[in-house]
Short mmCIF file of C-alpha atoms in Angstrom, two decimals:
data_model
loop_
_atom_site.label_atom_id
_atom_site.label_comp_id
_atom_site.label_asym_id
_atom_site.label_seq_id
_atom_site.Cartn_x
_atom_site.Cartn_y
_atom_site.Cartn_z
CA UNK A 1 4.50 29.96 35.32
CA UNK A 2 7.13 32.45 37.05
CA UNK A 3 8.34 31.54 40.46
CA UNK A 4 8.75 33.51 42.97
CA UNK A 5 12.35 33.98 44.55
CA UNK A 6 11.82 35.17 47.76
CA UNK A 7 9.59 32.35 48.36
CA UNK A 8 11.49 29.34 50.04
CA UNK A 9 10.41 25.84 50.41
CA UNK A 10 10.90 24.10 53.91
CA UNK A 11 12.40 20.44 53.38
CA UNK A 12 12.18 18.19 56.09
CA UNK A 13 13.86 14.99 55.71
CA UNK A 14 12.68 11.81 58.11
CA UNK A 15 13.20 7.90 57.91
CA UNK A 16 9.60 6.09 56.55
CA UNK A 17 8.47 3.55 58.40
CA UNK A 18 6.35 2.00 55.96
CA UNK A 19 8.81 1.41 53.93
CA UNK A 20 11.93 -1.18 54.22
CA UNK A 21 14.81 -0.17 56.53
CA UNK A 22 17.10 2.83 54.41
CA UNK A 23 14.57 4.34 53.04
CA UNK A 24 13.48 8.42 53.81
CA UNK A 25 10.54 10.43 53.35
CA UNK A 26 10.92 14.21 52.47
CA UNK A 27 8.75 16.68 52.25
CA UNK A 28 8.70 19.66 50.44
CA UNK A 29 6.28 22.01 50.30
CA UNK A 30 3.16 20.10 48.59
CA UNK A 31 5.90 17.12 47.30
CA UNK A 32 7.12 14.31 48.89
CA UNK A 33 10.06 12.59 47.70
CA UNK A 34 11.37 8.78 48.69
CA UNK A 35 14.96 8.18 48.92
CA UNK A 36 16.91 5.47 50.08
CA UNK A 37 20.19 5.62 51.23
CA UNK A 38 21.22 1.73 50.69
CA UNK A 39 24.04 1.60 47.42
CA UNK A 40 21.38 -0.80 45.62
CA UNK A 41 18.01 0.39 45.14
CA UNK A 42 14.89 -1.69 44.89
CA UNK A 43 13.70 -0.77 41.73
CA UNK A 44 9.87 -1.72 42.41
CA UNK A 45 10.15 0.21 45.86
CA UNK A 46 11.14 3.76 43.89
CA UNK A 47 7.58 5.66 42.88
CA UNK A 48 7.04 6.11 39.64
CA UNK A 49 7.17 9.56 38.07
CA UNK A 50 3.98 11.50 37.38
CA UNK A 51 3.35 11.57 33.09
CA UNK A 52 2.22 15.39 33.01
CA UNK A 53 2.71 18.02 30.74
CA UNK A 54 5.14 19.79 32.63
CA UNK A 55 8.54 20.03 32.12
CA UNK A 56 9.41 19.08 36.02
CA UNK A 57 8.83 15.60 36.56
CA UNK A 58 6.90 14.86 40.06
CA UNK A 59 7.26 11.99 41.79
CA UNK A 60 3.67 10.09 42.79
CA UNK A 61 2.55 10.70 46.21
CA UNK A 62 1.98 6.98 47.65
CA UNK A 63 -0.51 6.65 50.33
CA UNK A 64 -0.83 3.33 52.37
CA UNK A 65 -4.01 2.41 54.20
CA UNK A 66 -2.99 -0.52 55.81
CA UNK A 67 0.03 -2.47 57.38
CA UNK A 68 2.52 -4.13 55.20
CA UNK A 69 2.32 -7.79 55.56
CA UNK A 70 5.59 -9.34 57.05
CA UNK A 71 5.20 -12.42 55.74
CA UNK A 72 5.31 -10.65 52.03
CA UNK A 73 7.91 -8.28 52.93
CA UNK A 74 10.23 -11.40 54.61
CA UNK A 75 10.00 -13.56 51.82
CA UNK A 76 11.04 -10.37 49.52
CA UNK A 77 13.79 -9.14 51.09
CA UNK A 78 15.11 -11.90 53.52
CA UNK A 79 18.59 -13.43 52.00
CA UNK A 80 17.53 -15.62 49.21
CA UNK A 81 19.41 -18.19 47.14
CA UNK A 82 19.39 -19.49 44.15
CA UNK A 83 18.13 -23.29 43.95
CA UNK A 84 20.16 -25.59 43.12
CA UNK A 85 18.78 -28.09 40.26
CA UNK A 86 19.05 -31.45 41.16
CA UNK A 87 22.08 -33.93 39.94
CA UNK A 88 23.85 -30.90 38.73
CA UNK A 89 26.99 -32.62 39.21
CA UNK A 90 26.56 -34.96 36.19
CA UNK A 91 27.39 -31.98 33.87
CA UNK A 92 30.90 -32.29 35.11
CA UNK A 93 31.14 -35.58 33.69
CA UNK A 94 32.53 -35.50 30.93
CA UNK A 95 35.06 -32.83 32.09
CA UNK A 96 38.35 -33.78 33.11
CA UNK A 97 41.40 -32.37 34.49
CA UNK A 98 44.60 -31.83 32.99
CA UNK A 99 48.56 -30.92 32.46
CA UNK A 100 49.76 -27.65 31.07
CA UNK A 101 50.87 -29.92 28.36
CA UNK A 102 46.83 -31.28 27.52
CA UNK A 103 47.93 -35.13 29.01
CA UNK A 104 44.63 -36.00 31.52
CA UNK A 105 45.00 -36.34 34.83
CA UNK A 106 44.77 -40.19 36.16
CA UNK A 107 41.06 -40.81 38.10
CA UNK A 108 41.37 -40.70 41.71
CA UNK A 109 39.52 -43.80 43.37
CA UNK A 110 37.34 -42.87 46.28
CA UNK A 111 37.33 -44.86 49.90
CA UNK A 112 34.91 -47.88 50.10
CA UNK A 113 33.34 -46.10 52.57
CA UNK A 114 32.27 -43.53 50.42
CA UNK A 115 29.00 -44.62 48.19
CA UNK A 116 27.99 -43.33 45.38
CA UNK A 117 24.11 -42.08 45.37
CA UNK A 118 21.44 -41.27 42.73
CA UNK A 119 21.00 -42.54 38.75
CA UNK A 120 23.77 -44.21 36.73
CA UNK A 121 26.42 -41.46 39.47
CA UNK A 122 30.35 -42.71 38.96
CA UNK A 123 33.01 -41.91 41.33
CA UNK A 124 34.41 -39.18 39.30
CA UNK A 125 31.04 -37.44 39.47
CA UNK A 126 30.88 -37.95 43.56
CA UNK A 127 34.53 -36.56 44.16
CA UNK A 128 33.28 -33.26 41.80
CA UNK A 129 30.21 -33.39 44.03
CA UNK A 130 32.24 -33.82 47.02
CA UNK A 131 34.95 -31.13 46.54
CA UNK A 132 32.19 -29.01 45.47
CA UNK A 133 30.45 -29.16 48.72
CA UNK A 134 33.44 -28.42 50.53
CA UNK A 135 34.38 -25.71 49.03
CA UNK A 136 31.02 -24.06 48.51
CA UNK A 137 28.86 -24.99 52.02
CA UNK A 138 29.54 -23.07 55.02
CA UNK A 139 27.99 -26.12 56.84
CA UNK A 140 28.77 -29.44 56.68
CA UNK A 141 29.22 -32.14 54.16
CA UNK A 142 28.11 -35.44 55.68
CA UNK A 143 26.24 -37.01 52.72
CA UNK A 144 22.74 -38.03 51.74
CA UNK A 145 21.02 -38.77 55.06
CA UNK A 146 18.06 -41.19 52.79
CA UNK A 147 18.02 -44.66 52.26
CA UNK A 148 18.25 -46.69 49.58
CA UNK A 149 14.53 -47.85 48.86
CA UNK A 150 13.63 -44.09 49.62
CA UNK A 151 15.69 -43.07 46.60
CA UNK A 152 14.63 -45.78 44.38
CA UNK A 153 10.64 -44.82 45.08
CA UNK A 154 11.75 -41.14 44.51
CA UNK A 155 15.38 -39.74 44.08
CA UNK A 156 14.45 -36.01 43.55
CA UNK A 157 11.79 -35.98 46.40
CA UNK A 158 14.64 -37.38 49.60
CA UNK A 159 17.80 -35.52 47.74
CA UNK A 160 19.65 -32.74 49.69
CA UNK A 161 20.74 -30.56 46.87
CA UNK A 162 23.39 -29.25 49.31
CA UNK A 163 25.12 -32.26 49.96
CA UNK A 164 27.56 -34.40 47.87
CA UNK A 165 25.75 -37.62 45.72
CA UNK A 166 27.05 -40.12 48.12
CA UNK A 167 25.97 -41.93 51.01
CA UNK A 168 26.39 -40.66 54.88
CA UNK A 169 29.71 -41.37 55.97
CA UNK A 170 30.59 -42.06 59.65
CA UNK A 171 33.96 -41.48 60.20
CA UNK A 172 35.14 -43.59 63.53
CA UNK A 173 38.17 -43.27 65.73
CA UNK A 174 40.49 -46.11 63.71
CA UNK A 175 39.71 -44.16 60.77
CA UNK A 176 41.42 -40.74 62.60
CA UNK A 177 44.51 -42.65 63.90
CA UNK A 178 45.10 -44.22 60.09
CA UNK A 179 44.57 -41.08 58.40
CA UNK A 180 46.93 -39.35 61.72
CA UNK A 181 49.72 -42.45 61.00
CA UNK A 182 49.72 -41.48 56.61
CA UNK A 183 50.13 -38.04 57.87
CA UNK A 184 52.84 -38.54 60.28
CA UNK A 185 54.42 -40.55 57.40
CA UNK A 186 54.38 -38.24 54.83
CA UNK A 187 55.61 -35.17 57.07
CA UNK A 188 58.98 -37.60 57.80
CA UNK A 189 59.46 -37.78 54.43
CA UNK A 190 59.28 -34.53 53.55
CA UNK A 191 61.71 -33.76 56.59
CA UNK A 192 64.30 -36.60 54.95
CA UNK A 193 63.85 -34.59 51.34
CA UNK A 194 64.42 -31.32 52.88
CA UNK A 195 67.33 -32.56 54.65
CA UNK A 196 69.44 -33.77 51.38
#
């Protein structure tokens, strides 16, 4: 088939509706074409192309006859995370830190106030937990908010994934001035080493 070259084809080029925000509807001629201007293109959003014998390839024409549901289209598109599996933190165990020169690192020992929570959890694997959380949450890290007989009837059903594997800490106003006092400490010592 010979085409015609005085013959143009009128493209007209408008944003689609129907279709999540980015994405354009052209028309040209008897075709219409779907583009989307995002860098990252939902693959099961692009039409697929028509299986004919020609040797152009031609997009499918897709034709809606009703609204698309919001609840679908939120729970596709809306920022989603990865879940987080439960007691992660125990595969950090057996991992410990070290020297340049391979000699471990000594444990640290947590603050009686801080608890571990959950199944046969040490200290080491709350401070991973802990320093995890803080570096990782944009909220914050306060601790498992259950009790203890609701994690014995069911740790994975009361469990915060997001927060550390230890218990609710309330930090009062002695606790402030103490850790103020070791700071005020250390700085004076540093100012005395800087000194000599």
């Amino acid at each position: 088939m010979q085409m015609n070259p005085n013959i143009t084809i009128e493209r007209k080029r408008v944003d689609c509706s129907a279709l999540p925000k980015g994405w354009q509807r052209e028309e040209a001629g008897i075709d219409v074409f779907y583009y989307s201007r995002a860098l990252r293109t939902d693959v099961s959003l692009v039409p697929p192309i028509r299986q004919t014998a020609s040797i152009f390839k031609q997009p499918v024409t897709v034709v809606r006859n009703h609204e698309p549901s919001k609840v679908k289209h939120d729970a596709k598109h809306g920022a989603q995370e990865k879940p987080k599996q439960m007691f992660w933190e125990k595969r950090l165990e057996r991992l410990r830190a070290c020297h340049d020169n391979g000699e471990e690192l000594d444990d640290i020992s947590l603050p009686k106030t801080i608890r571990t929570v959950g199944p046969n959890v040490n200290e080491q694997t709350v401070l991973q937990s802990v320093a995890t959380a803080l570096h990782m949450l944009n909220a914050g890290v306060h601790g498992q908010s259950c009790t203890k007989t609701e994690l014995s009837k069911n740790a994975i059903a009361f469990m915060n994934p997001e927060q550390p594997l230890m218990h609710a800490v309330i930090i009062s106003e002695d606790d402030i001035r103490k850790q103020e006092d070791r700071v005020g400490v250390a700085r004076r010592k540093l100012q005395e080493a800087l000194k000599i």
